[in-house]
CSV table of C-alpha atoms and ligand atoms in Angstrom, one decimal:
chain,number,residue,atom,x,y,z
U,1,MET,CA,167.7,212.3,-60.9
U,2,VAL,CA,164.8,212.0,-58.2
U,3,VAL,CA,162.8,209.0,-58.6
U,4,VAL,CA,159.3,208.6,-56.7
U,5,GLY,CA,158.2,205.2,-56.2
U,6,ILE,CA,154.5,203.3,-55.6
U,7,GLU,CA,154.0,200.2,-54.0
U,8,SER,CA,150.4,198.8,-53.2
U,9,SER,CA,150.9,195.3,-54.2
U,10,CYS,CA,150.0,194.0,-50.5
U,11,ASP,CA,148.5,195.4,-47.8
U,12,ASP,CA,151.0,198.2,-47.7
U,13,THR,CA,150.6,201.7,-49.3
U,14,GLY,CA,154.2,202.8,-49.4
U,15,VAL,CA,155.5,206.2,-51.3
U,16,GLY,CA,159.3,206.8,-50.8
U,17,VAL,CA,161.4,209.2,-53.0
U,18,VAL,CA,165.0,208.4,-53.6
U,19,ARG,CA,168.0,210.5,-55.7
U,20,ASP,CA,170.1,208.6,-57.9
U,21,GLY,CA,168.6,205.1,-56.8
U,22,GLN,CA,170.2,205.5,-53.5
U,23,TRP,CA,169.8,208.5,-51.4
U,24,LEU,CA,166.3,208.0,-49.6
U,25,LEU,CA,165.1,211.6,-49.5
U,26,GLY,CA,161.8,210.9,-47.5
U,27,ARG,CA,158.9,208.4,-47.0
U,28,ALA,CA,155.3,207.4,-46.2
U,29,VAL,CA,153.8,204.2,-45.5
U,30,ARG,CA,150.5,203.0,-44.5
U,31,THR,CA,149.3,199.6,-43.7
U,32,SER,CA,146.1,198.0,-43.4
U,33,ALA,CA,147.7,195.1,-41.3
U,34,MET,CA,145.5,195.3,-38.5
U,35,LEU,CA,142.3,195.2,-40.1
U,36,HIS,CA,143.3,191.7,-41.7
U,37,ARG,CA,144.4,190.7,-37.9
U,38,GLU,CA,140.8,189.2,-37.2
U,39,PHE,CA,140.7,187.2,-40.7
U,40,GLY,CA,144.3,186.0,-39.7
U,41,GLY,CA,145.2,186.8,-43.1
U,42,ILE,CA,145.3,189.3,-46.4
U,43,VAL,CA,141.7,189.8,-47.5
U,44,PRO,CA,142.1,191.0,-50.7
U,45,GLU,CA,138.7,193.2,-51.1
U,46,LEU,CA,139.6,194.8,-47.8
U,47,ALA,CA,143.3,195.6,-49.0
U,48,SER,CA,142.1,197.2,-51.9
U,49,ARG,CA,139.4,199.5,-50.4
U,50,GLU,CA,142.2,201.1,-48.2
U,51,HIS,CA,144.7,201.6,-50.8
U,52,VAL,CA,141.9,203.7,-52.5
U,53,MET,CA,141.9,205.4,-49.4
U,54,ALA,CA,145.9,205.7,-48.4
U,55,ILE,CA,147.3,206.2,-51.9
U,56,LEU,CA,146.7,210.6,-52.4
U,57,PRO,CA,147.6,211.2,-48.8
U,58,ALA,CA,150.5,208.8,-49.0
U,59,ILE,CA,152.3,210.1,-52.0
U,60,ALA,CA,151.7,214.1,-50.4
U,61,ASP,CA,153.2,212.5,-47.1
U,62,ALA,CA,156.1,211.6,-49.2
U,63,LEU,CA,156.8,214.6,-50.9
U,64,ALA,CA,156.2,217.0,-48.2
U,65,ALA,CA,158.8,214.4,-45.8
U,66,SER,CA,161.4,214.5,-48.6
U,67,GLU,CA,160.7,218.4,-49.2
U,68,THR,CA,160.5,218.1,-52.8
U,69,ALA,CA,157.8,219.7,-55.4
U,70,LEU,CA,156.1,217.8,-57.5
U,71,ASP,CA,158.0,219.2,-60.3
U,72,ALA,CA,161.6,218.2,-59.2
U,73,ILE,CA,160.5,214.4,-59.6
U,74,ASP,CA,162.3,213.2,-62.6
U,75,VAL,CA,160.6,209.7,-62.9
U,76,VAL,CA,157.5,207.9,-61.5
U,77,ALA,CA,158.2,204.0,-60.7
U,78,VAL,CA,155.2,201.7,-59.8
U,79,THR,CA,155.1,198.2,-58.6
U,80,GLN,CA,153.3,196.5,-61.3
U,81,GLY,CA,153.2,193.0,-59.9
U,82,PRO,CA,153.3,190.4,-58.6
U,83,GLY,CA,150.3,190.7,-56.3
U,84,LEU,CA,146.7,191.5,-55.4
U,85,LEU,CA,144.9,192.3,-58.8
U,86,GLY,CA,143.1,194.6,-56.9
U,87,SER,CA,145.7,196.4,-54.9
U,88,LEU,CA,148.0,196.7,-57.7
U,89,LEU,CA,145.4,198.3,-59.5
U,90,VAL,CA,145.4,201.5,-57.2
U,91,GLY,CA,148.9,202.1,-57.4
U,92,VAL,CA,149.3,201.3,-61.1
U,93,THR,CA,146.2,204.1,-61.8
U,94,ALA,CA,147.8,206.6,-59.2
U,95,ALA,CA,151.1,206.5,-61.1
U,96,LYS,CA,149.8,206.7,-64.9
U,97,ALA,CA,148.4,210.1,-63.6
U,98,LEU,CA,151.0,211.6,-61.8
U,99,ALA,CA,153.5,210.8,-64.7
U,100,VAL,CA,150.8,212.1,-67.2
U,101,ALA,CA,150.0,215.0,-65.0
U,102,ILE,CA,153.8,216.2,-65.0
U,103,SER,CA,155.2,214.7,-68.0
U,104,ARG,CA,157.6,212.3,-66.8
U,105,PRO,CA,158.2,209.0,-67.8
U,106,LEU,CA,156.5,205.9,-65.9
U,107,VAL,CA,158.6,203.0,-65.2
U,108,GLY,CA,156.8,199.5,-64.1
U,109,VAL,CA,159.0,197.6,-61.4
U,110,ASN,CA,158.7,193.9,-60.4
U,111,HIS,CA,157.8,193.7,-56.9
U,112,LEU,CA,160.5,190.9,-56.2
U,113,GLU,CA,163.2,192.8,-58.0
U,114,ALA,CA,162.4,196.0,-55.9
U,115,HIS,CA,162.8,194.1,-52.6
U,116,LEU,CA,166.2,193.2,-53.6
U,117,TYR,CA,167.0,197.0,-54.6
U,118,ALA,CA,166.1,197.9,-50.8
U,119,ASN,CA,169.8,196.7,-50.9
U,120,ALA,CA,171.0,200.0,-53.4
U,121,LEU,CA,169.5,202.2,-50.6
U,122,VAL,CA,172.5,201.4,-48.3
U,123,ALA,CA,175.3,201.1,-51.0
U,124,PRO,CA,175.7,200.6,-55.0
U,125,ILE,CA,175.2,197.0,-55.3
U,126,GLU,CA,178.1,194.8,-56.1
U,127,PHE,CA,177.8,192.2,-58.8
U,128,PRO,CA,178.3,189.4,-59.3
U,129,ALA,CA,176.1,188.0,-56.3
U,130,VAL,CA,173.9,185.8,-54.9
U,131,ALA,CA,170.4,186.8,-53.4
U,132,LEU,CA,167.8,185.8,-51.2
U,133,LEU,CA,164.4,187.1,-51.1
U,134,ALA,CA,162.4,185.9,-48.6
U,135,SER,CA,158.7,187.5,-48.1
U,136,GLY,CA,155.1,186.7,-47.3
U,137,GLY,CA,154.5,185.7,-50.7
U,138,HIS,CA,157.7,184.7,-52.3
U,139,THR,CA,160.9,182.6,-51.3
U,140,ALA,CA,163.6,182.7,-54.1
U,141,LEU,CA,167.1,182.4,-54.9
U,142,TYR,CA,169.1,184.3,-57.8
U,143,ARG,CA,172.3,185.0,-59.1
U,144,TRP,CA,172.2,188.7,-59.8
U,145,SER,CA,174.9,189.0,-62.6
U,146,ASP,CA,174.1,193.0,-62.8
U,147,HIS,CA,171.1,195.9,-63.1
U,148,GLY,CA,168.5,194.3,-64.6
U,149,ALA,CA,169.8,190.9,-65.0
U,150,LEU,CA,168.7,188.3,-62.8
U,151,THR,CA,168.5,184.1,-63.2
U,152,LEU,CA,166.3,182.2,-61.0
U,153,LEU,CA,168.2,179.2,-58.9
U,154,GLY,CA,165.6,177.9,-56.8
U,155,GLU,CA,162.3,178.9,-54.8
U,156,THR,CA,160.0,177.2,-52.8
U,157,VAL,CA,158.1,174.8,-53.9
U,158,ASP,CA,155.3,175.3,-51.4
U,159,ASP,CA,154.5,177.9,-48.7
U,160,ALA,CA,156.9,180.8,-48.3
U,161,ALA,CA,159.0,181.6,-45.6
U,162,GLY,CA,157.0,184.5,-44.0
U,163,GLU,CA,153.8,182.5,-44.7
U,164,ALA,CA,155.6,179.4,-42.4
U,165,LEU,CA,156.0,182.0,-39.8
U,166,ASP,CA,152.3,183.6,-40.5
U,167,LYS,CA,150.6,180.3,-40.1
U,168,GLY,CA,153.1,179.0,-37.2
U,169,ALA,CA,152.1,182.1,-35.3
U,170,ARG,CA,148.3,181.3,-35.6
U,171,THR,CA,149.0,177.7,-34.3
U,172,LEU,CA,151.0,179.3,-31.5
U,173,GLY,CA,147.8,181.6,-31.0
U,174,LEU,CA,149.9,185.0,-32.5
U,175,GLU,CA,148.8,187.9,-34.2
U,176,TYR,CA,149.1,188.4,-37.6
U,177,PRO,CA,151.5,189.2,-39.5
U,178,GLY,CA,153.0,186.2,-37.6
U,179,GLY,CA,157.2,186.6,-38.5
U,180,PRO,CA,157.7,189.6,-36.0
U,181,ALA,CA,155.1,188.1,-33.1
U,182,VAL,CA,157.1,184.8,-33.5
U,183,GLU,CA,160.6,186.7,-33.1
U,184,ARG,CA,159.7,188.6,-30.1
U,185,LEU,CA,158.0,185.2,-28.4
U,186,ALA,CA,160.8,183.3,-29.4
U,187,GLN,CA,163.2,185.9,-27.6
U,188,THR,CA,161.4,184.9,-24.5
U,189,ALA,CA,162.5,181.3,-24.7
U,190,THR,CA,164.7,179.5,-21.8
U,191,ASP,CA,164.9,176.0,-22.7
U,192,LEU,CA,166.0,175.7,-26.3
U,193,GLY,CA,165.6,171.9,-26.3
U,194,LEU,CA,162.5,171.7,-28.7
U,195,ARG,CA,163.5,170.7,-32.3
U,196,LEU,CA,161.8,171.2,-35.5
U,197,THR,CA,163.5,169.2,-38.6
U,198,ILE,CA,165.0,171.4,-40.9
U,199,PRO,CA,162.9,170.9,-44.2
U,200,LYS,CA,164.4,169.8,-47.5
U,201,VAL,CA,162.9,169.4,-50.8
U,202,ARG,CA,163.6,165.7,-52.0
U,203,HIS,CA,163.8,166.0,-56.0
U,204,PRO,CA,164.4,169.7,-56.4
U,205,GLU,CA,163.7,171.1,-59.9
U,206,HIS,CA,166.0,173.5,-59.4
U,207,ARG,CA,169.1,172.5,-57.0
U,208,PHE,CA,168.5,175.4,-54.6
U,209,ASP,CA,164.7,175.0,-54.2
U,210,LEU,CA,163.2,175.2,-50.7
U,211,SER,CA,160.2,173.8,-48.4
U,212,PHE,CA,158.2,175.0,-45.5
U,213,SER,CA,155.2,173.5,-45.7
U,214,GLY,CA,156.0,170.3,-43.5
U,215,LEU,CA,156.8,172.8,-40.6
U,216,LYS,CA,153.3,173.9,-40.6
U,217,THR,CA,152.1,170.0,-39.4
U,218,ALA,CA,155.3,169.4,-37.1
U,219,LEU,CA,154.5,172.5,-35.3
U,220,MET,CA,151.1,171.4,-34.8
U,221,GLU,CA,151.9,167.9,-33.8
U,222,MET,CA,154.8,169.8,-31.3
U,223,HIS,CA,152.0,172.4,-30.2
U,224,GLN,CA,149.7,169.2,-29.0
U,225,ARG,CA,152.2,167.6,-27.4
U,226,TYR,CA,153.8,171.0,-25.6
U,227,PRO,CA,150.8,173.2,-25.6
U,228,ASP,CA,152.4,175.4,-22.4
U,229,ARG,CA,155.9,175.7,-24.6
U,230,SER,CA,154.8,178.6,-26.7
U,231,SER,CA,157.4,180.5,-26.6
U,232,GLU,CA,160.0,177.2,-27.0
U,233,LEU,CA,158.1,176.4,-29.9
U,234,ALA,CA,158.4,179.8,-31.5
U,235,TYR,CA,161.9,179.4,-31.4
U,236,ALA,CA,162.4,176.1,-32.8
U,237,LEU,CA,160.0,177.3,-35.8
U,238,GLN,CA,162.5,180.7,-36.3
U,239,SER,CA,165.4,178.2,-36.0
U,240,ALA,CA,164.0,176.0,-38.9
U,241,VAL,CA,163.0,178.7,-41.2
U,242,VAL,CA,166.5,180.5,-40.7
U,243,GLU,CA,169.1,177.4,-40.8
U,244,SER,CA,167.0,176.5,-43.8
U,245,LEU,CA,167.4,179.5,-45.7
U,246,VAL,CA,171.1,180.2,-44.7
U,247,GLN,CA,172.1,177.0,-45.4
U,248,GLN,CA,170.5,177.0,-49.2
U,249,VAL,CA,172.0,180.9,-49.7
U,250,ILE,CA,175.5,180.0,-48.9
U,251,ALA,CA,175.3,177.2,-50.8
U,252,ALA,CA,174.0,178.7,-53.7
U,253,ALA,CA,177.1,181.7,-53.8
U,254,LEU,CA,179.6,179.1,-53.6
U,255,ALA,CA,178.1,176.8,-56.2
U,256,GLU,CA,177.9,180.1,-58.1
U,257,GLU,CA,181.5,181.4,-57.2
U,258,VAL,CA,180.3,184.8,-56.2
U,259,HIS,CA,181.7,186.9,-53.5
U,260,HIS,CA,178.6,188.8,-52.5
U,261,VAL,CA,175.0,188.1,-50.7
U,262,TYR,CA,172.4,190.0,-50.8
U,263,LEU,CA,169.1,189.6,-48.4
U,264,ALA,CA,165.9,190.9,-49.0
U,265,GLY,CA,162.5,190.7,-48.2
U,266,GLY,CA,159.9,191.2,-45.4
U,267,VAL,CA,161.6,187.9,-43.5
U,268,SER,CA,164.8,189.7,-43.5
U,269,ALA,CA,163.7,192.1,-40.7
U,270,ASN,CA,164.3,189.3,-38.7
U,271,GLN,CA,167.4,189.5,-36.1
U,272,ARG,CA,168.1,185.7,-35.9
U,273,LEU,CA,168.2,185.5,-39.6
U,274,ARG,CA,170.3,188.9,-40.1
U,275,GLN,CA,172.9,187.5,-37.2
U,276,THR,CA,172.9,183.8,-38.4
U,277,LEU,CA,173.7,184.8,-42.1
U,278,ILE,CA,176.6,187.1,-41.2
U,279,GLU,CA,177.9,184.3,-39.1
U,280,ARG,CA,177.8,181.7,-41.6
U,281,ALA,CA,178.8,184.2,-44.3
U,282,ALA,CA,181.9,184.8,-42.3
U,283,MET,CA,182.9,181.4,-42.5
U,284,HIS,CA,182.8,181.3,-46.1
U,285,ARG,CA,184.7,184.8,-46.8
U,286,LEU,CA,181.4,185.9,-48.4
U,287,THR,CA,180.3,189.8,-47.8
U,288,VAL,CA,176.6,189.8,-46.8
U,289,ARG,CA,174.3,193.0,-47.3
U,290,MET,CA,171.0,193.5,-46.1
U,291,PRO,CA,168.3,196.5,-46.3
U,292,ARG,CA,167.8,198.7,-43.3
U,293,ARG,CA,165.0,196.9,-41.3
U,294,GLU,CA,162.7,199.3,-42.2
U,295,ASP,CA,163.3,198.6,-45.8
U,296,SER,CA,162.9,195.2,-45.4
U,297,THR,CA,159.2,194.8,-45.7
U,298,ASP,CA,156.8,196.5,-48.4
U,299,ASN,CA,157.7,200.1,-49.3
U,300,GLY,CA,157.9,202.5,-52.0
U,301,ALA,CA,161.3,203.3,-51.8
U,302,MET,CA,162.7,200.0,-52.8
U,303,VAL,CA,160.5,200.6,-55.8
U,304,ALA,CA,161.8,204.0,-56.3
U,305,ALA,CA,165.5,202.8,-56.4
U,306,ALA,CA,164.6,199.7,-58.6
U,307,GLY,CA,162.8,202.1,-60.6
U,308,TYR,CA,165.7,204.0,-61.0
U,309,TYR,CA,168.1,201.6,-62.5
U,310,HIS,CA,165.3,200.5,-64.9
U,311,TRP,CA,165.2,203.9,-66.1
U,312,ARG,CA,168.7,204.0,-66.9
U,313,LEU,CA,168.5,200.7,-69.1
U,314,HIS,CA,165.6,202.7,-70.9
U,315,HIS,CA,162.3,200.5,-69.5
U,316,ARG,CA,159.2,202.6,-69.7
U,317,MET,CA,155.7,201.4,-68.7
U,318,ASN,CA,153.2,202.2,-71.7
U,319,LEU,CA,149.7,203.5,-70.3
U,320,ASP,CA,148.1,200.8,-72.0
U,321,GLU,CA,150.0,198.2,-69.9
U,322,SER,CA,147.8,197.0,-67.0
U,323,PRO,CA,149.3,195.3,-63.4
U,324,ARG,CA,150.2,191.8,-63.7
U,325,SER,CA,149.2,189.6,-60.8
U,326,LEU,CA,151.8,187.0,-61.9
U,327,PHE,CA,155.1,188.3,-62.8
U,328,PRO,CA,158.0,185.8,-63.0
U,329,LEU,CA,161.6,187.3,-62.3
U,330,GLY,CA,164.7,185.8,-63.2
U,331,GLU,CA,162.9,182.5,-65.1
U,332,PRO,CA,163.8,182.0,-68.9
U,333,GLN,CA,161.4,183.8,-71.6
U,334,LEU,CA,159.3,180.9,-73.2
F,401,KG4,O1,157.7,191.5,-48.2
F,401,KG4,P1,156.8,191.7,-47.2
F,401,KG4,O2,156.8,192.8,-46.7
F,401,KG4,O3,155.2,191.3,-48.0
F,401,KG4,C1,155.7,190.4,-49.5
F,401,KG4,O4,155.9,190.9,-50.3
F,401,KG4,O5,154.9,188.8,-48.9
F,401,KG4,O6,156.8,190.1,-45.9
F,401,KG4,C2,156.0,190.0,-45.4
F,401,KG4,C3,156.5,188.9,-44.7
F,401,KG4,C4,155.3,188.3,-43.5
F,401,KG4,O7,155.3,187.0,-43.8
F,401,KG4,C5,156.0,188.6,-42.3
F,401,KG4,O8,155.4,187.9,-41.3
F,401,KG4,C6,157.5,188.5,-42.4
F,401,KG4,O9,157.5,189.3,-44.0
F,401,KG4,N1,157.9,189.4,-41.7
F,401,KG4,C7,159.1,188.9,-40.5
F,401,KG4,C8,159.6,189.5,-39.7
F,401,KG4,N2,158.9,191.0,-39.9
F,401,KG4,C9,157.8,190.6,-41.5
F,401,KG4,N3,159.2,187.8,-40.3
F,401,KG4,C10,160.2,187.5,-39.4
F,401,KG4,N4,160.8,188.1,-38.6
F,401,KG4,C11,160.3,189.3,-38.8
F,401,KG4,N5,160.9,190.6,-37.9
F,402,ZN,ZN1,157.1,192.5,-50.4
């Protein structure tokens, strides 16, 4: 079963071709990140315009890279939300057109869930598990009981983990996206004495809520005191974000009594996070799985993998369905 996955929720136009929800046949990613750099964050209108230009070449490139002919595609999957509406519209429109043109089923995928499915491109998911999604727009913990069965255990009450790194990077005069820039600068830190308080939520609505907005102010104050110690500050910022994420995901896994922990989202490309989680999980005899680094950030392959499992669950997107800029995952339906 060959699924093509289309992703356009933010600033990356990604297309991936995946067999049976696991085997990546080929992919293409075009990003408009450089264009947003001078603005220090994503400009939605610019992002949509770039998706329009990139979507058809990206589909053609992914099919060529996977040596897959159009009529060999069995299912078309697309990110339906959450994300920037104008950006989502481009991917959803292209996916609908493709599905109609080749008479194949169309599956709408939740972008957050797609990030978790980047793990399925490594090995089949083992349930039950606890999953940590840490990206630029979202940070949340889920109990993952089965395909299509997720329960929200907690989420950030303010900024996402990636957002904290992006904002912190701006304070340190680094380019957007901030996560990779902070990671690179932190590697050059020599004196590791500077510390930022690990953020905690005082009154969590869910037991495993997180908070990152306090880090922004704390970093600014420290930057004023130590303007010449950017690499140590980058190290301190990265450490505080990593500690907060790792402590919560381990606590959630123990409370949920699961043996498997999954990591996902753009921030999961961070080596320090990956390493710390592996070490801490081993102490508690938890297995930890993470996507390949290149599948951590937005891409079409993870959408194809999620689409495959939802197709098996008989989920379909109708042609009159719209993209969903808000698309909660794992919350009780009201
Ligand atoms: O998942 P993603 O590509 O897009 C969203 O759905 O938000 O995540 C992007 C986020 C950005 O905040 C970026 O700074 C962060 O992931 N990121 C990283 C790294 N690579 C990307 N954060 C830390 N270390 C990295 N190597
Ligand atoms: Zn994402």
